[in-house]
mmCIF file of C-alpha atoms in Angstrom:
data_model
loop_
_atom_site.group_PDB
_atom_site.id
_atom_site.type_symbol
_atom_site.label_atom_id
_atom_site.label_comp_id
_atom_site.label_asym_id
_atom_site.label_seq_id
_atom_site.Cartn_x
_atom_site.Cartn_y
_atom_site.Cartn_z
ATOM 1 C CA MET A 1 0.205 0.016 -0.274
ATOM 2 C CA VAL A 2 2.701 2.402 0.765
ATOM 3 C CA TYR A 3 4.607 1.728 -2.539
ATOM 4 C CA ILE A 4 1.039 2.479 -3.982
ATOM 5 C CA ILE A 5 0.926 5.583 -2.526
ATOM 6 C CA ILE A 6 4.291 6.672 -3.201
ATOM 7 C CA ILE A 7 3.762 5.768 -6.875
ATOM 8 C CA ILE A 8 0.483 7.907 -7.141
ATOM 9 C CA LEU A 9 2.463 10.963 -5.392
ATOM 10 C CA ILE A 10 5.436 10.899 -7.880
ATOM 11 C CA PHE A 11 2.861 10.275 -11.041
ATOM 12 C CA ALA A 12 0.788 13.394 -9.446
ATOM 13 C CA PHE A 13 4.028 15.296 -9.295
ATOM 14 C CA LEU A 14 4.916 14.636 -12.615
ATOM 15 C CA VAL A 15 1.855 15.795 -14.389
ATOM 16 C CA TRP A 16 1.833 18.820 -11.953
ATOM 17 C CA SER A 17 5.316 19.905 -13.140
ATOM 18 C CA ALA A 18 4.363 19.395 -16.986
ATOM 19 C CA ALA A 19 1.030 21.470 -16.711
ATOM 20 C CA ASP A 20 2.236 24.034 -14.684
ATOM 21 C CA ILE A 21 4.873 26.062 -16.725
ATOM 22 C CA SER A 22 6.214 28.006 -13.844
ATOM 23 C CA SER A 23 7.353 24.785 -12.260
ATOM 24 C CA GLY A 24 10.584 25.059 -14.423
ATOM 25 C CA ILE A 25 11.050 21.071 -13.869
ATOM 26 C CA TYR A 26 11.780 20.467 -17.434
ATOM 27 C CA VAL A 27 12.280 23.677 -18.948
ATOM 28 C CA LYS A 28 13.515 27.180 -17.525
ATOM 29 C CA THR A 29 10.934 29.481 -18.043
ATOM 30 C CA PHE A 30 10.638 33.438 -16.915
ATOM 31 C CA CYS A 31 7.197 33.782 -15.441
ATOM 32 C CA GLY A 32 7.644 37.161 -13.866
ATOM 33 C CA ILE A 33 9.685 39.388 -11.578
ATOM 34 C CA LYS A 34 8.987 38.801 -7.998
ATOM 35 C CA ASN A 35 9.183 41.722 -5.272
ATOM 36 C CA CYS A 36 9.433 43.710 -8.333
ATOM 37 C CA ASP A 37 10.166 47.615 -7.261
ATOM 38 C CA GLU A 38 9.107 49.176 -10.746
ATOM 39 C CA LYS A 39 5.410 49.328 -11.780
ATOM 40 C CA VAL A 40 5.599 47.701 -15.042
ATOM 41 C CA VAL A 41 3.809 44.373 -16.233
ATOM 42 C CA SER A 42 4.311 42.341 -19.097
ATOM 43 C CA LEU A 43 1.168 42.232 -21.567
ATOM 44 C CA THR A 44 1.297 38.761 -23.946
ATOM 45 C CA PHE A 45 -1.250 37.497 -26.313
ATOM 46 C CA ASP A 46 -1.401 33.999 -27.816
ATOM 47 C CA ASP A 47 -2.986 32.288 -30.778
ATOM 48 C CA GLY A 48 -2.873 35.277 -33.439
ATOM 49 C CA PRO A 49 -2.851 36.821 -35.362
ATOM 50 C CA GLU A 50 -6.494 37.188 -36.027
ATOM 51 C CA SER A 51 -8.306 39.106 -38.538
ATOM 52 C CA GLY A 52 -10.837 41.272 -36.716
ATOM 53 C CA THR A 53 -9.919 41.045 -33.085
ATOM 54 C CA THR A 54 -5.947 41.516 -33.176
ATOM 55 C CA GLU A 55 -6.399 44.549 -34.704
ATOM 56 C CA LYS A 56 -8.866 46.385 -32.150
ATOM 57 C CA VAL A 57 -6.146 44.922 -29.816
ATOM 58 C CA LEU A 58 -3.334 46.703 -31.572
ATOM 59 C CA GLU A 59 -5.669 49.949 -31.730
ATOM 60 C CA ILE A 60 -6.010 49.875 -27.952
ATOM 61 C CA LEU A 61 -2.386 49.022 -27.220
ATOM 62 C CA LYS A 62 -1.375 52.230 -29.400
ATOM 63 C CA ARG A 63 -3.850 54.558 -27.551
ATOM 64 C CA TYR A 64 -2.511 53.580 -24.171
ATOM 65 C CA ASP A 65 1.281 54.039 -25.687
ATOM 66 C CA ALA A 66 1.559 50.174 -24.358
ATOM 67 C CA LYS A 67 3.545 47.459 -25.625
ATOM 68 C CA ALA A 68 2.973 43.567 -25.646
ATOM 69 C CA THR A 69 4.208 40.336 -26.841
ATOM 70 C CA PHE A 70 2.388 38.096 -29.506
ATOM 71 C CA PHE A 71 3.208 34.519 -29.477
ATOM 72 C CA CYS A 72 2.083 33.949 -32.996
ATOM 73 C CA ILE A 73 0.683 30.659 -34.539
ATOM 74 C CA GLY A 74 2.776 30.006 -37.870
ATOM 75 C CA LYS A 75 0.033 28.830 -39.877
ATOM 76 C CA LYS A 76 -2.219 32.071 -39.181
ATOM 77 C CA ILE A 77 0.598 34.346 -40.464
ATOM 78 C CA GLU A 78 0.145 34.047 -44.230
ATOM 79 C CA PRO A 79 -4.003 34.426 -44.226
ATOM 80 C CA ASN A 80 -3.736 37.299 -41.533
ATOM 81 C CA SER A 81 -0.189 38.742 -42.795
ATOM 82 C CA GLU A 82 -1.349 42.378 -42.909
ATOM 83 C CA VAL A 83 -2.567 41.967 -39.288
ATOM 84 C CA PHE A 84 0.657 40.330 -38.540
ATOM 85 C CA LYS A 85 2.605 43.489 -40.302
ATOM 86 C CA GLN A 86 0.615 45.776 -38.157
ATOM 87 C CA ILE A 87 2.101 43.890 -34.843
ATOM 88 C CA ILE A 88 5.639 44.640 -36.386
ATOM 89 C CA THR A 89 5.065 48.383 -37.451
ATOM 90 C CA PHE A 90 3.472 49.136 -34.054
ATOM 91 C CA GLY A 91 6.567 48.034 -32.414
ATOM 92 C CA HIS A 92 5.641 45.098 -30.432
ATOM 93 C CA THR A 93 7.631 41.728 -29.898
ATOM 94 C CA LEU A 94 6.978 38.308 -31.522
ATOM 95 C CA GLY A 95 7.257 35.068 -30.086
ATOM 96 C CA ASN A 96 7.091 31.952 -31.539
ATOM 97 C CA HIS A 97 4.004 29.500 -30.245
ATOM 98 C CA SER A 98 4.437 26.478 -32.571
ATOM 99 C CA PHE A 99 3.179 26.231 -36.304
ATOM 100 C CA ARG A 100 -0.122 24.556 -35.984
ATOM 101 C CA HIS A 101 -0.809 24.683 -32.042
ATOM 102 C CA ASN A 102 -2.227 21.129 -31.848
ATOM 103 C CA ASP A 103 -3.800 19.987 -28.734
ATOM 104 C CA ASN A 104 -1.414 17.049 -28.575
ATOM 105 C CA PHE A 105 1.815 18.977 -29.009
ATOM 106 C CA SER A 106 3.269 17.811 -25.626
ATOM 107 C CA LEU A 107 2.545 14.184 -27.060
ATOM 108 C CA LEU A 108 4.861 14.680 -29.849
ATOM 109 C CA LEU A 109 8.308 13.179 -30.214
ATOM 110 C CA PRO A 110 11.289 15.767 -29.954
ATOM 111 C CA SER A 111 11.710 15.591 -33.663
ATOM 112 C CA ARG A 112 8.101 16.729 -34.220
ATOM 113 C CA MET A 113 8.085 19.295 -31.804
ATOM 114 C CA ARG A 114 11.410 20.737 -33.560
ATOM 115 C CA GLU A 115 9.565 20.991 -36.951
ATOM 116 C CA GLU A 116 6.784 22.595 -35.603
ATOM 117 C CA ILE A 117 8.983 25.035 -33.766
ATOM 118 C CA GLU A 118 11.081 25.649 -37.131
ATOM 119 C CA ARG A 119 8.193 26.011 -39.467
ATOM 120 C CA CYS A 120 6.821 28.832 -37.147
ATOM 121 C CA GLN A 121 10.301 30.466 -37.029
ATOM 122 C CA ALA A 122 10.261 30.130 -40.815
ATOM 123 C CA GLU A 123 7.224 31.677 -41.060
ATOM 124 C CA ILE A 124 7.784 34.651 -38.860
ATOM 125 C CA LYS A 125 11.126 35.344 -40.615
ATOM 126 C CA LYS A 126 9.232 35.381 -43.831
ATOM 127 C CA TYR A 127 7.449 38.314 -43.231
ATOM 128 C CA ALA A 128 9.416 40.026 -39.994
ATOM 129 C CA GLY A 129 12.599 39.478 -41.432
ATOM 130 C CA TYR A 130 14.112 37.947 -38.415
ATOM 131 C CA GLU A 131 13.527 34.947 -36.155
ATOM 132 C CA PRO A 132 12.064 35.608 -32.678
ATOM 133 C CA ARG A 133 14.003 34.473 -29.177
ATOM 134 C CA PHE A 134 10.859 34.166 -27.469
ATOM 135 C CA PHE A 135 9.021 30.914 -27.428
ATOM 136 C CA ARG A 136 5.892 29.867 -25.213
ATOM 137 C CA PRO A 137 4.749 26.084 -25.942
ATOM 138 C CA PRO A 138 1.160 25.298 -26.698
ATOM 139 C CA LEU A 139 -1.275 24.835 -23.814
ATOM 140 C CA GLY A 140 1.859 25.619 -21.659
ATOM 141 C CA VAL A 141 2.595 22.266 -21.258
ATOM 142 C CA THR A 142 6.367 21.358 -20.791
ATOM 143 C CA ASN A 143 8.046 18.021 -20.384
ATOM 144 C CA PRO A 144 11.400 16.261 -21.078
ATOM 145 C CA MET A 145 10.452 15.764 -24.871
ATOM 146 C CA LEU A 146 10.378 19.644 -25.051
ATOM 147 C CA ALA A 147 13.555 19.858 -23.115
ATOM 148 C CA ILE A 148 15.166 17.737 -25.683
ATOM 149 C CA ALA A 149 13.454 19.415 -28.632
ATOM 150 C CA LEU A 150 14.725 22.975 -27.592
ATOM 151 C CA ARG A 151 18.142 22.575 -27.138
ATOM 152 C CA LYS A 152 18.646 23.234 -30.795
ATOM 153 C CA PHE A 153 17.233 26.611 -30.132
ATOM 154 C CA ARG A 154 18.414 29.479 -27.934
ATOM 155 C CA PHE A 155 14.782 30.535 -26.739
ATOM 156 C CA ASP A 156 14.050 32.381 -23.609
ATOM 157 C CA VAL A 157 10.782 30.474 -22.850
ATOM 158 C CA ILE A 158 7.881 32.543 -21.532
ATOM 159 C CA GLY A 159 5.416 31.489 -19.110
ATOM 160 C CA TRP A 160 3.211 34.127 -16.767
ATOM 161 C CA ASN A 161 1.589 34.123 -13.426
ATOM 162 C CA VAL A 162 -1.582 35.842 -14.258
ATOM 163 C CA ARG A 163 -3.677 33.885 -16.218
ATOM 164 C CA PRO A 164 -7.862 35.169 -16.488
ATOM 165 C CA PHE A 165 -8.760 31.930 -18.540
ATOM 166 C CA ASP A 166 -10.273 34.318 -20.908
ATOM 167 C CA THR A 167 -10.829 31.660 -23.468
ATOM 168 C CA SER A 168 -13.607 30.292 -21.282
ATOM 169 C CA ALA A 169 -14.602 33.332 -19.493
ATOM 170 C CA LYS A 170 -18.304 34.426 -20.227
ATOM 171 C CA ASP A 171 -17.316 38.055 -20.960
ATOM 172 C CA ALA A 172 -14.819 40.946 -20.869
ATOM 173 C CA ASP A 173 -15.680 42.050 -17.519
ATOM 174 C CA GLU A 174 -14.904 38.713 -16.104
ATOM 175 C CA VAL A 175 -11.431 38.729 -17.632
ATOM 176 C CA SER A 176 -10.748 42.227 -16.439
ATOM 177 C CA ARG A 177 -11.572 41.335 -13.053
ATOM 178 C CA ARG A 178 -9.487 38.559 -12.985
ATOM 179 C CA VAL A 179 -6.491 40.228 -14.156
ATOM 180 C CA ILE A 180 -6.979 43.433 -12.092
ATOM 181 C CA SER A 181 -7.366 41.078 -9.106
ATOM 182 C CA LYS A 182 -4.250 39.283 -9.465
ATOM 183 C CA ILE A 183 -1.797 41.817 -11.220
ATOM 184 C CA LYS A 184 0.891 43.347 -9.355
ATOM 185 C CA PRO A 185 4.589 44.702 -10.264
ATOM 186 C CA GLY A 186 6.362 42.145 -12.558
ATOM 187 C CA ALA A 187 3.669 40.151 -13.685
ATOM 188 C CA VAL A 188 3.334 38.513 -16.734
ATOM 189 C CA VAL A 189 -0.317 38.444 -17.922
ATOM 190 C CA LEU A 190 -1.441 36.124 -20.715
ATOM 191 C CA LEU A 191 -4.278 37.117 -22.742
ATOM 192 C CA HIS A 192 -5.533 35.491 -26.148
ATOM 193 C CA ASP A 193 -5.977 37.998 -29.144
ATOM 194 C CA ARG A 194 -8.113 35.676 -30.708
ATOM 195 C CA MET A 195 -11.205 35.925 -28.279
ATOM 196 C CA PRO A 196 -13.824 38.393 -29.030
ATOM 197 C CA HIS A 197 -14.051 39.804 -25.591
ATOM 198 C CA THR A 198 -10.289 40.519 -25.387
ATOM 199 C CA PRO A 199 -10.195 44.105 -26.759
ATOM 200 C CA LYS A 200 -12.680 45.317 -24.307
ATOM 201 C CA ALA A 201 -11.017 43.632 -21.390
ATOM 202 C CA LEU A 202 -7.870 44.929 -22.382
ATOM 203 C CA GLU A 203 -9.320 48.671 -22.638
ATOM 204 C CA THR A 204 -10.561 48.195 -18.973
ATOM 205 C CA ILE A 205 -7.007 46.570 -17.676
ATOM 206 C CA LEU A 206 -5.087 49.559 -18.641
#
């Protein structure tokens, strides 16, 4: 019985460390600055570019003179190339979020993960003229396979410490309340520019 409990605890730890990007067990990640003295936060947006919503996000950021990092999905760049170019024109930072953002990304072999990452790098470079140095894994899941895949690259892997779950929130007010209640100096906020309520939530946050 003791051995079973130990096995269960080990399994639970492995699952937690893979699902929690801030654990840093498998991959070293940046998830914010603790005890930050400056009143600064990092706004990050995943899963774009998305025509119709990313433009609105960019307009709001420009209005408030704010900069953000956009972790882009490679396959979305070409069909949304004009929006992608706006991200660059407005001086925001680009990040790699894999080419397809498959839900089973964490189950792929390292070689397949590398292929996904490389294709996204190539797509970004095609339009931006450079390869980004930041990477965020799909769904924020890290594991030994990803650690092996990333050996080829010199990425800074970026996580977060403020997550409002905007992809499942009922409206913009819920998203903004969650962010405002958790945010503090040095925070890294995770949002998704593909969600229709993100622009309104962002304006409230800013």
